[in-house]
């Protein structure tokens, strides 16, 4: 792939910085989304995490509505709404309602992870008598949105309301490659979480997805998005500081004792890394792209080339709102992303 202009998108966990509250993080997410729109960013997705005090985004639909209300054109989406926790009909209704409120701006990204530790996952599903296979939940979800259920579906004739003139855009989110062909057969977009699994699984899954893609209700051609953690500094030294803070957070984010806030640069600089922490950091190093804006831009282009796509989604897990805003500005410039010429 030649040096082409990338479409840049954002996945936001609404990180809660040291000394601040979730309300501060959510307000910061709105401001980052507004800055993203001014910088010509294509999509702004928010996450669903439960039981993580350092990440304020646990209800994508609510945060999407707030962000879409504070912006004008940028696409807003979920990265991802977690199907095991909800009924397919309720998800379809939520996103149809969002599409009614914000036509041609809504992405429904969904995944099959519970997004929580076992105890929290049980609390989210304590009234369910059984679990439904993921493939069935996805088929039901698309059936409720389109009104086209499979012939043997018990929901034939049902669809989610409100009906909309425009169509939302669904994406299957994957981290292993197992859902790539599934996304292709249903004619949905495909997003690979390189920030979870930075192996060759992602590029291979993207190839499999494109080879098997079947145009259906939502798209006439395959759409691949690759998502990665990013830390940007104006200098090599600053970039290293932000990378250190990221790795300190990530070392414990997937443990039984996660940080309750995103570690600050000050906390990180005074931290004494243990051999075990350094080993975890070494295992995680492929999940982060870091450096100066020009260095990160080059690495993002390489990543896009590996996946055969022109859209990269970044997760700016950096401490301090001002640092995230600056990173977005400088990286957009380095990637030569054009800001919108006008707003409505």
Short mmCIF file of C-alpha atoms in Angstrom, two decimals:
data_model
loop_
_atom_site.label_atom_id
_atom_site.label_comp_id
_atom_site.label_asym_id
_atom_site.label_seq_id
_atom_site.Cartn_x
_atom_site.Cartn_y
_atom_site.Cartn_z
CA UNK A 1 0.00 0.00 0.00
CA UNK A 2 1.44 3.39 -0.97
CA UNK A 3 1.65 6.31 1.42
CA UNK A 4 -1.96 7.32 1.46
CA UNK A 5 -3.90 9.44 3.86
CA UNK A 6 -5.24 7.41 6.70
CA UNK A 7 -8.63 7.81 8.25
CA UNK A 8 -7.98 8.18 11.96
CA UNK A 9 -10.57 7.18 14.56
CA UNK A 10 -10.61 7.09 18.36
CA UNK A 11 -11.59 4.52 20.97
CA UNK A 12 -12.07 6.21 24.34
CA UNK A 13 -12.17 4.46 27.72
CA UNK A 14 -12.83 7.80 29.48
CA UNK A 15 -9.72 7.39 31.66
CA UNK A 16 -9.98 8.80 35.18
CA UNK A 17 -6.79 10.64 36.09
CA UNK A 18 -5.26 10.75 39.55
CA UNK A 19 -7.02 13.21 41.85
CA UNK A 20 -10.13 13.36 39.64
CA UNK A 21 -13.56 11.75 39.53
CA UNK A 22 -15.51 9.91 36.84
CA UNK A 23 -17.51 13.07 36.13
CA UNK A 24 -14.25 14.83 35.24
CA UNK A 25 -13.28 11.99 32.91
CA UNK A 26 -16.62 12.03 31.12
CA UNK A 27 -16.45 15.79 30.61
CA UNK A 28 -12.93 15.33 29.26
CA UNK A 29 -14.24 12.72 26.81
CA UNK A 30 -16.75 15.22 25.43
CA UNK A 31 -13.99 17.80 24.94
CA UNK A 32 -11.74 15.22 23.28
CA UNK A 33 -14.58 14.28 20.92
CA UNK A 34 -15.08 17.94 20.02
CA UNK A 35 -11.36 18.27 19.34
CA UNK A 36 -11.47 15.07 17.29
CA UNK A 37 -14.21 16.53 15.10
CA UNK A 38 -12.21 19.72 14.54
CA UNK A 39 -9.20 17.61 13.55
CA UNK A 40 -11.11 15.60 10.96
CA UNK A 41 -11.23 12.34 12.94
CA UNK A 42 -13.60 9.84 11.33
CA UNK A 43 -15.16 7.93 14.24
CA UNK A 44 -15.32 8.37 18.00
CA UNK A 45 -16.10 5.16 19.84
CA UNK A 46 -16.59 4.66 23.57
CA UNK A 47 -16.08 1.49 25.56
CA UNK A 48 -18.08 -0.70 27.90
CA UNK A 49 -16.14 -1.71 31.01
CA UNK A 50 -17.55 -2.81 34.35
CA UNK A 51 -15.89 -2.82 37.73
CA UNK A 52 -12.99 -0.62 36.52
CA UNK A 53 -12.80 2.64 38.53
CA UNK A 54 -10.06 3.99 36.25
CA UNK A 55 -12.34 3.77 33.19
CA UNK A 56 -15.58 5.77 33.44
CA UNK A 57 -17.28 4.48 30.29
CA UNK A 58 -19.60 1.60 31.21
CA UNK A 59 -22.71 2.50 29.18
CA UNK A 60 -21.80 3.30 25.57
CA UNK A 61 -25.31 4.36 24.56
CA UNK A 62 -25.56 7.06 27.20
CA UNK A 63 -22.09 8.45 26.54
CA UNK A 64 -22.61 8.26 22.76
CA UNK A 65 -25.75 10.37 23.09
CA UNK A 66 -23.89 13.00 25.11
CA UNK A 67 -20.99 13.13 22.66
CA UNK A 68 -23.21 13.21 19.59
CA UNK A 69 -25.18 16.09 21.13
CA UNK A 70 -21.96 18.05 21.67
CA UNK A 71 -20.68 17.50 18.12
CA UNK A 72 -22.12 17.89 14.64
CA UNK A 73 -20.78 15.40 12.10
CA UNK A 74 -18.33 12.92 13.57
CA UNK A 75 -19.55 9.32 13.70
CA UNK A 76 -20.12 8.02 17.23
CA UNK A 77 -20.09 4.39 18.20
CA UNK A 78 -19.59 1.65 20.75
CA UNK A 79 -16.32 -0.17 21.10
CA UNK A 80 -18.01 -2.32 22.09
CA UNK A 81 -21.46 -2.99 23.48
CA UNK A 82 -21.13 -6.47 25.01
CA UNK A 83 -23.85 -8.78 23.75
CA UNK A 84 -23.71 -11.40 26.53
CA UNK A 85 -24.99 -8.85 29.05
CA UNK A 86 -28.17 -7.77 27.24
CA UNK A 87 -31.06 -8.88 25.10
CA UNK A 88 -30.56 -8.41 21.38
CA UNK A 89 -33.87 -6.59 21.11
CA UNK A 90 -32.93 -4.03 23.76
CA UNK A 91 -29.61 -3.32 22.04
CA UNK A 92 -31.35 -2.94 18.69
CA UNK A 93 -33.87 -0.50 20.19
CA UNK A 94 -31.14 1.57 21.84
CA UNK A 95 -29.15 1.95 18.64
CA UNK A 96 -32.17 2.52 16.43
CA UNK A 97 -33.13 5.32 18.80
CA UNK A 98 -29.62 6.78 18.56
CA UNK A 99 -29.79 6.59 14.78
CA UNK A 100 -33.13 8.41 14.88
CA UNK A 101 -31.61 11.16 17.00
CA UNK A 102 -28.36 11.41 15.01
CA UNK A 103 -28.98 10.17 11.45
CA UNK A 104 -26.02 8.76 9.50
CA UNK A 105 -23.71 9.08 12.50
CA UNK A 106 -24.15 5.90 14.55
CA UNK A 107 -21.86 2.85 14.63
CA UNK A 108 -22.95 -0.26 16.51
CA UNK A 109 -19.75 -2.03 17.47
CA UNK A 110 -20.40 -5.22 19.43
CA UNK A 111 -18.37 -8.00 20.99
CA UNK A 112 -18.79 -11.25 22.83
CA UNK A 113 -16.65 -10.61 25.91
CA UNK A 114 -18.42 -9.95 29.23
CA UNK A 115 -16.22 -6.90 29.94
CA UNK A 116 -16.03 -7.69 33.64
CA UNK A 117 -14.58 -10.00 36.24
CA UNK A 118 -16.65 -13.15 36.97
CA UNK A 119 -18.39 -11.69 40.02
CA UNK A 120 -19.37 -8.48 38.21
CA UNK A 121 -20.41 -10.51 35.18
CA UNK A 122 -22.70 -12.57 37.37
CA UNK A 123 -24.25 -9.41 38.82
CA UNK A 124 -24.94 -8.13 35.31
CA UNK A 125 -26.75 -11.34 34.42
CA UNK A 126 -28.27 -12.53 37.68
CA UNK A 127 -31.82 -12.78 36.30
CA UNK A 128 -30.92 -14.88 33.27
CA UNK A 129 -31.81 -18.52 33.27
CA UNK A 130 -29.50 -19.46 30.41
CA UNK A 131 -26.90 -18.06 28.07
CA UNK A 132 -27.62 -17.70 24.35
CA UNK A 133 -24.93 -18.67 21.80
CA UNK A 134 -23.14 -15.61 20.42
CA UNK A 135 -23.98 -16.41 16.81
CA UNK A 136 -27.68 -16.58 17.68
CA UNK A 137 -27.54 -13.27 19.56
CA UNK A 138 -25.90 -11.57 16.57
CA UNK A 139 -28.43 -13.04 14.14
CA UNK A 140 -31.25 -11.91 16.39
CA UNK A 141 -29.70 -8.44 16.73
CA UNK A 142 -29.41 -7.96 12.98
CA UNK A 143 -32.89 -9.41 12.52
CA UNK A 144 -34.41 -6.89 14.91
CA UNK A 145 -32.61 -4.02 13.14
CA UNK A 146 -33.49 -5.07 9.58
CA UNK A 147 -36.73 -6.94 10.18
CA UNK A 148 -35.20 -9.91 8.32
CA UNK A 149 -34.92 -12.92 10.60
CA UNK A 150 -33.85 -16.39 9.52
CA UNK A 151 -36.65 -18.68 8.38
CA UNK A 152 -36.65 -20.72 11.59
CA UNK A 153 -36.34 -17.76 13.97
CA UNK A 154 -38.88 -17.50 16.78
CA UNK A 155 -38.80 -13.72 16.22
CA UNK A 156 -40.03 -13.70 12.63
CA UNK A 157 -42.12 -10.62 11.95
CA UNK A 158 -40.51 -8.60 14.75
CA UNK A 159 -38.26 -5.57 14.37
CA UNK A 160 -36.86 -2.91 16.64
CA UNK A 161 -38.41 0.53 16.82
CA UNK A 162 -38.13 3.33 16.06
CA UNK A 163 -37.62 2.59 12.38
CA UNK A 164 -35.17 4.94 10.67
CA UNK A 165 -34.67 6.26 7.16
CA UNK A 166 -30.89 6.06 7.50
CA UNK A 167 -28.95 2.96 8.50
CA UNK A 168 -26.61 2.60 11.41
CA UNK A 169 -23.34 0.80 10.68
CA UNK A 170 -22.69 -2.44 12.60
CA UNK A 171 -19.18 -3.74 13.34
CA UNK A 172 -18.10 -7.08 14.73
CA UNK A 173 -15.19 -6.57 17.12
CA UNK A 174 -12.68 -9.37 17.40
CA UNK A 175 -9.38 -10.11 19.12
CA UNK A 176 -8.60 -13.62 17.92
CA UNK A 177 -9.79 -13.81 14.32
CA UNK A 178 -12.54 -16.33 15.06
CA UNK A 179 -15.30 -13.86 14.22
CA UNK A 180 -13.84 -12.57 10.94
CA UNK A 181 -15.65 -14.99 8.64
CA UNK A 182 -18.81 -14.54 10.69
CA UNK A 183 -18.66 -10.77 10.10
CA UNK A 184 -18.02 -11.35 6.39
CA UNK A 185 -20.94 -13.71 5.90
CA UNK A 186 -23.31 -11.20 7.51
CA UNK A 187 -21.94 -8.26 5.50
CA UNK A 188 -20.86 -6.30 8.59
CA UNK A 189 -17.80 -4.18 9.32
CA UNK A 190 -14.86 -5.83 11.10
CA UNK A 191 -12.65 -4.25 13.75
CA UNK A 192 -9.62 -6.05 15.15
CA UNK A 193 -8.34 -5.26 18.64
CA UNK A 194 -4.61 -5.16 17.95
CA UNK A 195 -4.31 -3.51 21.36
CA UNK A 196 -5.37 -6.84 22.87
CA UNK A 197 -3.73 -9.27 20.47
CA UNK A 198 -0.77 -7.79 18.52
CA UNK A 199 0.08 -11.08 16.77
CA UNK A 200 -0.31 -12.11 13.15
CA UNK A 201 -3.89 -13.19 13.98
CA UNK A 202 -5.15 -9.69 13.11
CA UNK A 203 -3.75 -9.29 9.58
CA UNK A 204 -4.73 -12.90 8.79
CA UNK A 205 -8.25 -12.29 10.07
CA UNK A 206 -8.52 -9.13 7.95
CA UNK A 207 -7.52 -11.13 4.85
CA UNK A 208 -10.03 -13.88 5.65
CA UNK A 209 -12.75 -11.31 6.22
CA UNK A 210 -12.20 -9.58 2.87
CA UNK A 211 -12.03 -12.90 1.00
CA UNK A 212 -15.34 -14.09 2.44
CA UNK A 213 -17.26 -10.78 2.51
CA UNK A 214 -20.84 -10.86 1.22
CA UNK A 215 -22.64 -7.58 0.55
CA UNK A 216 -25.95 -7.47 2.40
CA UNK A 217 -28.09 -4.91 4.21
CA UNK A 218 -25.46 -2.58 5.61
CA UNK A 219 -22.50 -2.40 3.23
CA UNK A 220 -21.56 -3.17 -0.35
CA UNK A 221 -17.89 -3.64 0.46
CA UNK A 222 -15.76 -4.87 3.37
CA UNK A 223 -14.64 -2.40 6.05
CA UNK A 224 -11.62 -3.22 8.20
CA UNK A 225 -10.58 -1.09 11.17
CA UNK A 226 -7.53 -1.88 13.31
CA UNK A 227 -7.35 -0.50 16.86
CA UNK A 228 -4.19 0.04 18.93
CA UNK A 229 -3.06 1.81 22.11
CA UNK A 230 -1.06 4.98 21.40
CA UNK A 231 1.14 7.28 23.50
CA UNK A 232 2.52 10.44 21.88
CA UNK A 233 5.15 12.83 23.21
CA UNK A 234 6.63 15.95 21.65
CA UNK A 235 10.11 14.59 22.39
CA UNK A 236 11.61 11.10 22.72
CA UNK A 237 11.92 11.62 26.48
CA UNK A 238 8.31 12.73 26.86
CA UNK A 239 7.08 9.84 24.74
CA UNK A 240 9.00 7.41 26.96
CA UNK A 241 7.40 8.92 30.07
CA UNK A 242 3.91 8.44 28.65
CA UNK A 243 4.74 4.90 27.52
CA UNK A 244 5.98 4.10 31.04
CA UNK A 245 2.73 5.41 32.56
CA UNK A 246 0.69 3.36 30.09
CA UNK A 247 2.58 0.17 30.84
CA UNK A 248 2.28 0.69 34.58
CA UNK A 249 -1.49 1.01 34.22
CA UNK A 250 -1.75 -1.98 31.87
CA UNK A 251 0.41 -4.19 34.10
CA UNK A 252 -2.39 -4.13 36.68
CA UNK A 253 -5.46 -3.35 34.52
CA UNK A 254 -6.04 -7.04 33.79
CA UNK A 255 -5.18 -8.25 37.28
CA UNK A 256 -7.21 -8.68 40.46
CA UNK A 257 -5.83 -5.37 41.75
CA UNK A 258 -6.13 -2.72 39.03
CA UNK A 259 -5.26 0.92 39.63
CA UNK A 260 -8.28 2.95 40.70
CA UNK A 261 -6.95 5.86 38.64
CA UNK A 262 -4.64 6.22 35.65
CA UNK A 263 -1.11 6.57 37.08
CA UNK A 264 0.29 10.08 36.66
CA UNK A 265 3.74 10.79 35.30
CA UNK A 266 4.85 11.65 38.84
CA UNK A 267 3.60 8.32 40.20
CA UNK A 268 5.24 6.46 37.34
CA UNK A 269 8.62 8.16 37.73
CA UNK A 270 8.83 7.17 41.39
CA UNK A 271 7.69 3.59 40.80
CA UNK A 272 10.24 0.81 41.30
CA UNK A 273 9.54 -1.88 38.71
CA UNK A 274 9.73 -5.43 39.99
CA UNK A 275 11.02 -8.30 37.81
CA UNK A 276 7.48 -9.63 37.50
CA UNK A 277 6.14 -6.24 36.38
CA UNK A 278 8.93 -5.94 33.81
CA UNK A 279 8.09 -9.39 32.47
CA UNK A 280 4.42 -8.41 32.07
CA UNK A 281 5.49 -5.18 30.41
CA UNK A 282 7.65 -7.08 27.94
CA UNK A 283 4.69 -9.31 27.03
CA UNK A 284 2.51 -6.24 26.48
CA UNK A 285 4.95 -4.16 24.45
CA UNK A 286 3.33 -4.96 21.09
CA UNK A 287 0.01 -3.55 22.27
CA UNK A 288 1.29 0.04 22.34
CA UNK A 289 2.61 2.34 19.64
CA UNK A 290 4.60 5.21 21.14
CA UNK A 291 6.99 7.96 20.11
CA UNK A 292 6.95 11.46 18.68
CA UNK A 293 4.05 12.40 16.39
CA UNK A 294 6.12 11.64 13.29
CA UNK A 295 7.28 8.29 14.68
CA UNK A 296 3.79 7.26 15.71
CA UNK A 297 2.38 8.32 12.33
CA UNK A 298 4.92 6.10 10.58
CA UNK A 299 4.09 3.14 12.82
CA UNK A 300 0.37 3.64 12.24
CA UNK A 301 0.92 3.58 8.49
CA UNK A 302 2.88 0.35 8.86
CA UNK A 303 0.07 -1.12 10.92
CA UNK A 304 -2.51 -0.09 8.33
CA UNK A 305 -0.38 -1.69 5.61
CA UNK A 306 -0.21 -4.94 7.56
CA UNK A 307 -4.01 -5.03 7.81
CA UNK A 308 -4.61 -3.78 4.26
CA UNK A 309 -6.78 -0.93 5.51
CA UNK A 310 -6.84 2.86 5.39
CA UNK A 311 -8.49 3.29 8.80
CA UNK A 312 -6.72 3.06 12.14
CA UNK A 313 -8.40 3.57 15.50
CA UNK A 314 -6.28 4.76 18.40
CA UNK A 315 -6.80 4.49 22.15
CA UNK A 316 -5.01 7.39 23.87
CA UNK A 317 -4.46 5.87 27.31
CA UNK A 318 -2.23 8.71 28.48
CA UNK A 319 -2.48 10.48 31.84
CA UNK A 320 -3.75 14.08 31.79
CA UNK A 321 -6.44 15.50 29.54
CA UNK A 322 -4.15 18.18 28.11
CA UNK A 323 -1.68 15.50 27.03
CA UNK A 324 -4.40 13.58 25.20
CA UNK A 325 -5.64 16.72 23.45
CA UNK A 326 -2.11 17.67 22.41
CA UNK A 327 -1.39 14.15 21.19
CA UNK A 328 -4.49 14.22 19.02
CA UNK A 329 -3.56 17.61 17.53
CA UNK A 330 0.05 16.72 16.76
CA UNK A 331 -0.73 13.25 15.44
CA UNK A 332 -3.48 14.58 13.16
CA UNK A 333 -0.96 17.04 11.73
CA UNK A 334 1.70 14.36 11.28
CA UNK A 335 -0.80 12.16 9.42
CA UNK A 336 -1.91 15.10 7.25
CA UNK A 337 -5.53 14.64 8.22
CA UNK A 338 -7.71 17.41 6.84
CA UNK A 339 -10.08 19.17 9.20
CA UNK A 340 -13.66 19.60 7.97
CA UNK A 341 -14.01 22.63 5.69
CA UNK A 342 -17.31 23.62 7.22
CA UNK A 343 -19.82 22.61 9.89
CA UNK A 344 -23.57 22.57 9.92
#
